[in-house]
Coordinates of C-alpha atoms in Angstrom, one line a residue:
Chain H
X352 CA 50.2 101.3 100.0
X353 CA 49.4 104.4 101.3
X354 CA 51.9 106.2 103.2
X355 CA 51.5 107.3 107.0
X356 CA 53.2 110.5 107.7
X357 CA 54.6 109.7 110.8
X358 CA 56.4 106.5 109.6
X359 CA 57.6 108.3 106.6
X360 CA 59.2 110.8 108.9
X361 CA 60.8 108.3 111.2
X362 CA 62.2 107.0 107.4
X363 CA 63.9 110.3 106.6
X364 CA 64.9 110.6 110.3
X365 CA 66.8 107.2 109.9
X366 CA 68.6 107.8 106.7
X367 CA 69.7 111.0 108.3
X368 CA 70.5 109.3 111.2
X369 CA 72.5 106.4 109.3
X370 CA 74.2 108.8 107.5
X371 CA 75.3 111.2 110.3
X372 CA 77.0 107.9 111.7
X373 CA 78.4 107.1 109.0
X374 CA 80.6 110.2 108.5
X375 CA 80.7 109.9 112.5
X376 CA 82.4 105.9 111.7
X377 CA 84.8 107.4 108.9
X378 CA 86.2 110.0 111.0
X379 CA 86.6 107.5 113.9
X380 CA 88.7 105.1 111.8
X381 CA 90.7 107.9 110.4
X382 CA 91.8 108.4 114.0
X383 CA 89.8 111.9 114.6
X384 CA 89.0 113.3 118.2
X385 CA 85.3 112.3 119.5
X386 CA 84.9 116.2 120.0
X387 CA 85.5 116.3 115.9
X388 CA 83.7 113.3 115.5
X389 CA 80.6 114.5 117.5
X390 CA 80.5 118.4 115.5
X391 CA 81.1 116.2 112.1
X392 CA 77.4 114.1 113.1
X393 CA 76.1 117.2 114.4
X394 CA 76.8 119.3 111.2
X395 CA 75.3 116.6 109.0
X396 CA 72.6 116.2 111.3
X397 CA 71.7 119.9 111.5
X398 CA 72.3 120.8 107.7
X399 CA 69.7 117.7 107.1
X400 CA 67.5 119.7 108.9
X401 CA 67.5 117.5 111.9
X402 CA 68.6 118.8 115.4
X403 CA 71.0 115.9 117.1
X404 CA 69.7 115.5 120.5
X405 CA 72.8 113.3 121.5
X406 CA 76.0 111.4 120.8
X407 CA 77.8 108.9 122.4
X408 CA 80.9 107.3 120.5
X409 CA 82.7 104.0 122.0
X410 CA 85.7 102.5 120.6
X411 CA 83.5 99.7 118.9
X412 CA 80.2 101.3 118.3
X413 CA 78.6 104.7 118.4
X414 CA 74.9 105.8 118.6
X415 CA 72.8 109.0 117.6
X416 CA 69.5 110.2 118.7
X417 CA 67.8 112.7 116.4
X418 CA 64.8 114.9 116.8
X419 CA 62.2 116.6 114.2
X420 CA 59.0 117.9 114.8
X421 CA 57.7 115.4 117.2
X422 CA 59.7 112.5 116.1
X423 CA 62.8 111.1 117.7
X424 CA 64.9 108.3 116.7
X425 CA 68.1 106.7 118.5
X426 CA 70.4 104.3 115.8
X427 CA 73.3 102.7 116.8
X428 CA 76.7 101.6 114.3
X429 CA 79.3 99.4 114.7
X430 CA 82.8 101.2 114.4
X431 CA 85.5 99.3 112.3
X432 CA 89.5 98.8 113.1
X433 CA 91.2 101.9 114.2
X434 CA 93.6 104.0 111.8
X435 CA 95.1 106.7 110.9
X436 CA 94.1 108.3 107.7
X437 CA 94.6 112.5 107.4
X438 CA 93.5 113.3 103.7
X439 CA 90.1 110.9 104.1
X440 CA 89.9 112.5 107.8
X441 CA 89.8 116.1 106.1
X442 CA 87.9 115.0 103.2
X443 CA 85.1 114.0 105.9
X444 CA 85.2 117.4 107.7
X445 CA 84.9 119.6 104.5
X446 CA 81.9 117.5 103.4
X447 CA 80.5 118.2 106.6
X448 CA 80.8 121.7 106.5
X449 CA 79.1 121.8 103.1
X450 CA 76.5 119.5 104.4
X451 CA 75.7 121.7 107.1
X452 CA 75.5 124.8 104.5
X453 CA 72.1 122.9 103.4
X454 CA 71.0 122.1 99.9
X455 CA 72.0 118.7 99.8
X456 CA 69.7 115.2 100.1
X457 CA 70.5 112.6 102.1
X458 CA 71.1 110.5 99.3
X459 CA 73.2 113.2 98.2
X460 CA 75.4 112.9 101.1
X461 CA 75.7 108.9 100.9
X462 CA 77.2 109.4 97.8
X463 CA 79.4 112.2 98.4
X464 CA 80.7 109.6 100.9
X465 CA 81.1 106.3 99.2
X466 CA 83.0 109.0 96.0
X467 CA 85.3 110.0 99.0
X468 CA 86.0 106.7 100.3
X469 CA 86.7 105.2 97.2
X470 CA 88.3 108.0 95.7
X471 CA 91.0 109.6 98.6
X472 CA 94.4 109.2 97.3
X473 CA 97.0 106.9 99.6
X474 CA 100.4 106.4 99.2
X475 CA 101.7 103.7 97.6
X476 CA 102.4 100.5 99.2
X477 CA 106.1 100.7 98.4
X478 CA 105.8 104.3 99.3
X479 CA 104.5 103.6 102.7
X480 CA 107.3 101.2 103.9
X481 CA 110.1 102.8 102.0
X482 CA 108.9 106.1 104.4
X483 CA 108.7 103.6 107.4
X484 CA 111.6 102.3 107.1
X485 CA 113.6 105.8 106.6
X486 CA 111.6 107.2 109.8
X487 CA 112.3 103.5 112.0
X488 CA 116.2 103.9 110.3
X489 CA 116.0 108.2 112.2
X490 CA 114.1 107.2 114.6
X491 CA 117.1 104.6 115.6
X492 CA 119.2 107.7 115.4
X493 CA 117.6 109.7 118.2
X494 CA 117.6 106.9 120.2
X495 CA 121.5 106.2 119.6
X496 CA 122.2 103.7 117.7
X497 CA 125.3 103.8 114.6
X498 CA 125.7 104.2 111.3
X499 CA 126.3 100.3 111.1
X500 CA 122.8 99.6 112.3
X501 CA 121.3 102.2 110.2
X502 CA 120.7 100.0 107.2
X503 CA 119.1 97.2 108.8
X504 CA 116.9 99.0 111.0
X505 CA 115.9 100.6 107.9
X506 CA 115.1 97.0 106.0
X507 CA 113.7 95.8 108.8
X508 CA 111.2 98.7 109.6
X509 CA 110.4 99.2 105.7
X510 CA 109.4 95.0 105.3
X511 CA 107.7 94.9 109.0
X512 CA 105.3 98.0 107.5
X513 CA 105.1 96.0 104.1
X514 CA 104.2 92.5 106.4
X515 CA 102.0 95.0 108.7
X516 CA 99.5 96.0 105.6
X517 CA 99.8 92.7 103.8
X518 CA 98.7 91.3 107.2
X519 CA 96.0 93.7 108.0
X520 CA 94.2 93.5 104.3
X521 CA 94.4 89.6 105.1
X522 CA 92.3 90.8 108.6
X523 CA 94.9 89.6 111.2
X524 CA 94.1 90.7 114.7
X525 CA 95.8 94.0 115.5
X526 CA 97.3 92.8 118.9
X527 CA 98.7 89.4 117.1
X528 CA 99.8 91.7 114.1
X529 CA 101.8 93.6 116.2
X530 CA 103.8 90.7 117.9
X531 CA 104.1 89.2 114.6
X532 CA 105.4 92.6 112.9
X533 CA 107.5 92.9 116.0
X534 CA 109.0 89.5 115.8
X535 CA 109.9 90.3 111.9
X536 CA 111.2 93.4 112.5
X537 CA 113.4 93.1 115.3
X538 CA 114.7 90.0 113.8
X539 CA 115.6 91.4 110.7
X540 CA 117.5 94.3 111.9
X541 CA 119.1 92.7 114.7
X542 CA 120.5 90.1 112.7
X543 CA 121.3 92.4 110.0
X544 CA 122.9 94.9 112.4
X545 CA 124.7 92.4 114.1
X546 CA 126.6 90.9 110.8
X547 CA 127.3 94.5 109.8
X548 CA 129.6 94.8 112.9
X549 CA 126.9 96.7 114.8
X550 CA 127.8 97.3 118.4
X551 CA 124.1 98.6 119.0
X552 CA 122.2 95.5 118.1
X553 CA 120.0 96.1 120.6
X554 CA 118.6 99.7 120.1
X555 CA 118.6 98.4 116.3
X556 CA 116.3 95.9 117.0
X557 CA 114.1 98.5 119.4
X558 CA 114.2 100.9 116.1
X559 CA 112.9 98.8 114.0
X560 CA 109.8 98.2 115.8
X561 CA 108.5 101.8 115.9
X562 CA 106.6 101.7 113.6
X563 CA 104.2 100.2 115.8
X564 CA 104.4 103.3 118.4
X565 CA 100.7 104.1 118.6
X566 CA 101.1 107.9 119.0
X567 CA 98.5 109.2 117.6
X568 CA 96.0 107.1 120.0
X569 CA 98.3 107.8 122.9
X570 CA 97.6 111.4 122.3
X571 CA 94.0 111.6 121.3
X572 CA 93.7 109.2 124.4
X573 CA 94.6 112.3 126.6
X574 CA 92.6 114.5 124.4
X575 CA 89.7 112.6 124.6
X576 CA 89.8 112.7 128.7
X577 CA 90.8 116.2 128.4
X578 CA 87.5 116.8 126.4
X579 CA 85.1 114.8 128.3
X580 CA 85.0 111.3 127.1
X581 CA 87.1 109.6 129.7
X582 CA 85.5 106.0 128.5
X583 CA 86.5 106.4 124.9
X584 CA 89.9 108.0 126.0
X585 CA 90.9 104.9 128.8
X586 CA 89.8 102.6 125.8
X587 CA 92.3 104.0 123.5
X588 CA 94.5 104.1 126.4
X589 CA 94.2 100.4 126.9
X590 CA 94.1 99.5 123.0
X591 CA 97.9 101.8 123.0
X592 CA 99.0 99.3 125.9
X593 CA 97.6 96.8 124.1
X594 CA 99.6 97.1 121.6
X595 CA 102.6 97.5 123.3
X596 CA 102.6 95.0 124.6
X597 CA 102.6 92.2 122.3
X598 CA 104.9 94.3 120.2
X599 CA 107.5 93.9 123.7
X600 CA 106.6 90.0 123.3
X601 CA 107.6 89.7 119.8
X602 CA 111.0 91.9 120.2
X603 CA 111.6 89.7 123.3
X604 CA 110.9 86.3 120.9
X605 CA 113.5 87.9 118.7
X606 CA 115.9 88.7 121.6
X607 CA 115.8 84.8 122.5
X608 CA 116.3 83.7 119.0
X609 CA 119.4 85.8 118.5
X610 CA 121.0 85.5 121.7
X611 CA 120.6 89.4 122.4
X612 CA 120.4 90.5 126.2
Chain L
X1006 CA 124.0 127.8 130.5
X1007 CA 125.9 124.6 128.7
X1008 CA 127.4 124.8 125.2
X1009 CA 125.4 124.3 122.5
X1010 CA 126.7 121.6 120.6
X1011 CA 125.5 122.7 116.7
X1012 CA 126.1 119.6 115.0
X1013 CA 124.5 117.3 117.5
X1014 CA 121.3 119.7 117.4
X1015 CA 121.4 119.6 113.4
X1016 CA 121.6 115.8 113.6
X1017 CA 118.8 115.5 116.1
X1018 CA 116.4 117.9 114.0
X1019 CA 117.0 116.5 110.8
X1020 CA 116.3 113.0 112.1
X1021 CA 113.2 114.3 113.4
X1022 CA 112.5 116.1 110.5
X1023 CA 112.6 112.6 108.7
X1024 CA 110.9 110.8 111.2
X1025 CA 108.1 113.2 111.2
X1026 CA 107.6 112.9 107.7
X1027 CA 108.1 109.0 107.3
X1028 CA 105.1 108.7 109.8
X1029 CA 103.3 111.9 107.9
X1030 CA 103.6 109.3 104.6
X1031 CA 102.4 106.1 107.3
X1032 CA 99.4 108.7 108.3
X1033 CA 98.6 109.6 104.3
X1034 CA 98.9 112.9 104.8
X1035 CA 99.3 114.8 101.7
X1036 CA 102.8 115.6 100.1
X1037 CA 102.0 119.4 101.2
X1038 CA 101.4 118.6 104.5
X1039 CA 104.4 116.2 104.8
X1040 CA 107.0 119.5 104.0
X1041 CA 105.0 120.9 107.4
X1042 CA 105.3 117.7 109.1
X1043 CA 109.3 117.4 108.7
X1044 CA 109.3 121.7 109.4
X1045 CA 107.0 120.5 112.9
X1046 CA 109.8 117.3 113.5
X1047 CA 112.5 119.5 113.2
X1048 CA 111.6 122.2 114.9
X1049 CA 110.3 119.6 118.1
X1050 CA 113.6 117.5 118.4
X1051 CA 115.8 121.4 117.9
X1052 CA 113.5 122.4 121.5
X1053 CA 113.9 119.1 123.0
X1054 CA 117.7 118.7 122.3
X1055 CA 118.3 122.0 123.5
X1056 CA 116.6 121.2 126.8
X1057 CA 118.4 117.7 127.4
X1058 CA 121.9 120.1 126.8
X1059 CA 120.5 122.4 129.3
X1060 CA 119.9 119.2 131.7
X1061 CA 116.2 119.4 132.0
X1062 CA 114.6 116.1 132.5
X1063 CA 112.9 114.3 128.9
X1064 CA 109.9 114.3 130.3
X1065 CA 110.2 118.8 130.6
X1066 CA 112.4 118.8 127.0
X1067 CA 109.6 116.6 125.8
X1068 CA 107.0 119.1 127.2
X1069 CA 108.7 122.2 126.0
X1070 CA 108.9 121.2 123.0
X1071 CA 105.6 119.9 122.3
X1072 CA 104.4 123.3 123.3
X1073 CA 106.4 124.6 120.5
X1074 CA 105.1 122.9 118.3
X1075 CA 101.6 123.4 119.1
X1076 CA 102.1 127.4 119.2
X1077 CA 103.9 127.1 115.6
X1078 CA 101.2 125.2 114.3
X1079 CA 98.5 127.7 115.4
X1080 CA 100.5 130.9 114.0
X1081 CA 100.5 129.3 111.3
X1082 CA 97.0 128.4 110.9
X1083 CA 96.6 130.9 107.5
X1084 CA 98.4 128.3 105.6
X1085 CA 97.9 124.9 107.2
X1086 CA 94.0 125.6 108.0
X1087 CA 92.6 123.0 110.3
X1088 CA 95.1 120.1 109.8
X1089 CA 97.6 122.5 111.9
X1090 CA 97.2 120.4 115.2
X1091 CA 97.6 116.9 113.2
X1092 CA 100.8 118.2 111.9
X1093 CA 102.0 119.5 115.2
X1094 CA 101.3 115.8 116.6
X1095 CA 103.0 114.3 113.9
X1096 CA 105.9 116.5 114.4
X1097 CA 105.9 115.3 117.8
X1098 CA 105.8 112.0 116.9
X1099 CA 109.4 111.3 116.8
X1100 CA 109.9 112.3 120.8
X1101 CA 107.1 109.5 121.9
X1102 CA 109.4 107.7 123.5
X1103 CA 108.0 103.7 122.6
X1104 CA 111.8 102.2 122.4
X1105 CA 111.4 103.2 126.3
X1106 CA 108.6 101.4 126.7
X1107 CA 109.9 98.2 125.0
X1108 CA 113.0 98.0 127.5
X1109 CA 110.4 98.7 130.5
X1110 CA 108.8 95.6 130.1
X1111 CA 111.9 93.2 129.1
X1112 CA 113.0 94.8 132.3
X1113 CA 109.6 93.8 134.1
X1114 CA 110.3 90.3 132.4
X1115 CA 114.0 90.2 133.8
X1116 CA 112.5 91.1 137.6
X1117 CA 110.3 88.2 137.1
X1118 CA 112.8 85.4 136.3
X1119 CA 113.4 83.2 139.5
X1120 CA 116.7 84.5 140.3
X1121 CA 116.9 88.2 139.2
X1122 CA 120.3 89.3 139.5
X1123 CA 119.6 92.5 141.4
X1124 CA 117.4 95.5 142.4
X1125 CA 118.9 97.8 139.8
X1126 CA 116.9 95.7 137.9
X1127 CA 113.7 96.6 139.1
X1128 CA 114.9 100.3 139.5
X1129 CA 115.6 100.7 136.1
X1130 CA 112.4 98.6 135.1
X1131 CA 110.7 101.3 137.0
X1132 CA 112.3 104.1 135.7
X1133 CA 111.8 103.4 132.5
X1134 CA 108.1 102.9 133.0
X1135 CA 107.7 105.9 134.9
X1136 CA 109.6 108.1 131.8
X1137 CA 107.4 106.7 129.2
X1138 CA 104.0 107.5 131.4
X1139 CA 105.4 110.9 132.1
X1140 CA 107.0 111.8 128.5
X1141 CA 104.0 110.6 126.8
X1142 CA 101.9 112.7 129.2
X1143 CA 104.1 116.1 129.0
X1144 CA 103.5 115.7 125.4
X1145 CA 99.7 114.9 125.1
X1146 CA 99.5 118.0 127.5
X1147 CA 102.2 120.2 125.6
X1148 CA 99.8 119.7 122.3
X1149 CA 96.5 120.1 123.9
X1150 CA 97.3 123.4 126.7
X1151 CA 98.3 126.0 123.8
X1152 CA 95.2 124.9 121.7
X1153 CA 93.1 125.0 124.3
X1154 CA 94.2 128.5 126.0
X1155 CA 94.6 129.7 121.9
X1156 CA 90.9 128.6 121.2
X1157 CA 92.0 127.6 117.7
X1158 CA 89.3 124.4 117.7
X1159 CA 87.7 125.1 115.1
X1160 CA 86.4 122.1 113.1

């Protein structure tokens, strides 16, 4: 088969493309800022040797129009559930950076990315809620609660984030993980706070259940407005009431079970 | 100006300081960055306490300290490098005030029952609602104004 130039070059376009949103779809599920998400794409594009001609990132999808020469190509990809990883976040922006020093392939990149992805340290799974619980258990002590409720708020936080991941490798729903997590949670420690002579069952049972706060979306939700991107910002807006939200219906579930008003 | 009470501002920053860092482990940052995450906790809640003891409303304790916390994060941007503004956020993580929200909507629930017992009901539904659009607002905005007006963005 004989190769036509101009279909080979709308190839390489598209694996830059694909691969500009891919770094673009990492950063997004590791909870970055569409500015940051946009200049990573960009960088990759430009250190391909491509120029991006424009971005547009939505809280499900995102889509990239490249240019070169006289060629322009426009590819769209999905975006995946919504976190919040820092070191695979970081690991994404240095590679970006280097990519947009030049000397590196496409293919080059791709596998840059799938090393990253596999490769990022995370914490433990014990780690993770043992630190949960301790922060839900601190948390409970800004917001007032006693020494009595400390302990449960802290079991009941550190097994709602042990649930929480169980739950989300198992691909629960986010919204329905949260009521369910909620429900646990609040249930525990008000339960727990209440046969440890607790007189703040209550706030315990409120502390326990912050691990679920979305802050990090609540913030980049103002961000994102403040930056430009009102659509992707009111989405995460929604997603954080969202949230919320069924996390308020499973505390109130555990509020009826226990006889708490 | 009102006593400071030293204890109760130790309590409140190490609490944040643990907070902070319990949600730095939640948001995998590195253990590095979780010693900077406490340090941006601490220093938050020390800001915020010391406004509530001065009276100021939550929501302009919240914003004063978030501010904080955003300027320590860019002077310090030598050794943090670009993760400063994630570790101011998660310092400020700790002041978002969700147990807030939680009460505002039993309290919506409680206005909603067929008989509800009185309009302090709704008040405080309200007010509750009201604190956590405002608190979580003066914070967003206390993160993002020094950053902005610093022009420490880079990627």
């Amino acid at each position: 088969m004989t190769d036509d130039p101009v279909r080979l070059k709308h190839r390489e376009l598209e694996k830059i493309a694909m691969a500009a949103l891919r770094v673009a779809r990492i950063l997004v599920e590791c909870g970055a800022r569409v500015r940051v998400v946009h200049q990573g794409a960009s960088l990759v594009a430009r250190g391909l040797g491509v120029e991006p001609v424009g971005l547009r990132t939505g809280y499900a999808s995102q889509e990239i129009t490249v240019h070169s020469g006289g060629n322009t190509i426009t590819r769209m990809m999905t975006i995946g559930p919504h976190g919040v990883n820092h070191r695979l976040d970081h690991a994404m922006r240095r590679l970006a950076v280097r990519v947009s020093k030049g000397g590196m392939t496409v293919e080059e990149v791709e596998a840059e990315i799938d090393h990253l992805v596999k490769t990022t340290p995370r914490h433990p799974l014990w780690l993770v809620s043992l630190a949960v619980g301790l922060a839900c258990a601190a948390f409970g002590r800004l917001l007032g609660i006693d020494w009595l409720a400390f302990g449960p708020v802290f079991v009941g936080g550190g097994l709602g984030q042990a649930l929480r991941m169980y739950l989300h490798r198992r691909g629960v729903n986010s919204y329905v993980l949260a009521a369910v997590i909620a429900f646990t949670a609040a249930s525990i420690a008000g339960a727990s706070a209440r046969l440890a002579g607790s007189t703040t069952t209550n706030l315990a049972m409120m502390a326990s259940i912050l691990l679920l706060v979305p802050g990090v979306p609540a913030t980049n939700a103002q961000t994102d407005i403040m930056d430009g991107y009102p659509s992707m910002g009111s989405a995460r807006a929604v997603s954080v009431l969202m949230v919320m939200g069924f996390a308020t219906c499973g505390v109130w579930l555990a509020e009826a079970l226990l006889g708490v008003q | 100006m009102a006593p400071v009470d030293w204890m109760h501002l130790l309590h409140q920053a190490f609490f944040g300081a643990v907070a902070a860092a319990g949600f730095g482990v939640l948001f995998n940052f590195g253990l590095k960055a979780l010693a900077w995450c406490a340090a941006a906790g601490a220093l938050a809640l020390c800001v915020r306490t010391l406004g509530l003891d001065q009276h100021w409303s939550l929501e302009a304790a919240s914003f004063v300290a978030a501010v904080s916390a955003s300027i320590c994060a860019n002077l310090f941007r030598r050794p943090l490098g670009p993760r400063g503004n994630a570790v101011a956020l998660a310092g400020c993580i700790p002041m978002v005030p969700g147990a807030f929200f939680g009460q505002a909507i039993l309290g919506a629930l409680a206005v909603t029952t067929p008989h509800p017992e009185n309009a302090a009901v709704i008040l405080t539904a309200i007010e509750y609602l009201l604190r956590v659009l405002f608190t979580l607002a003066a914070i967003g905005a206390g993160l993002a104004i020094p950053a902005y007006l610093l022009k420490h963005r880079e990627f």
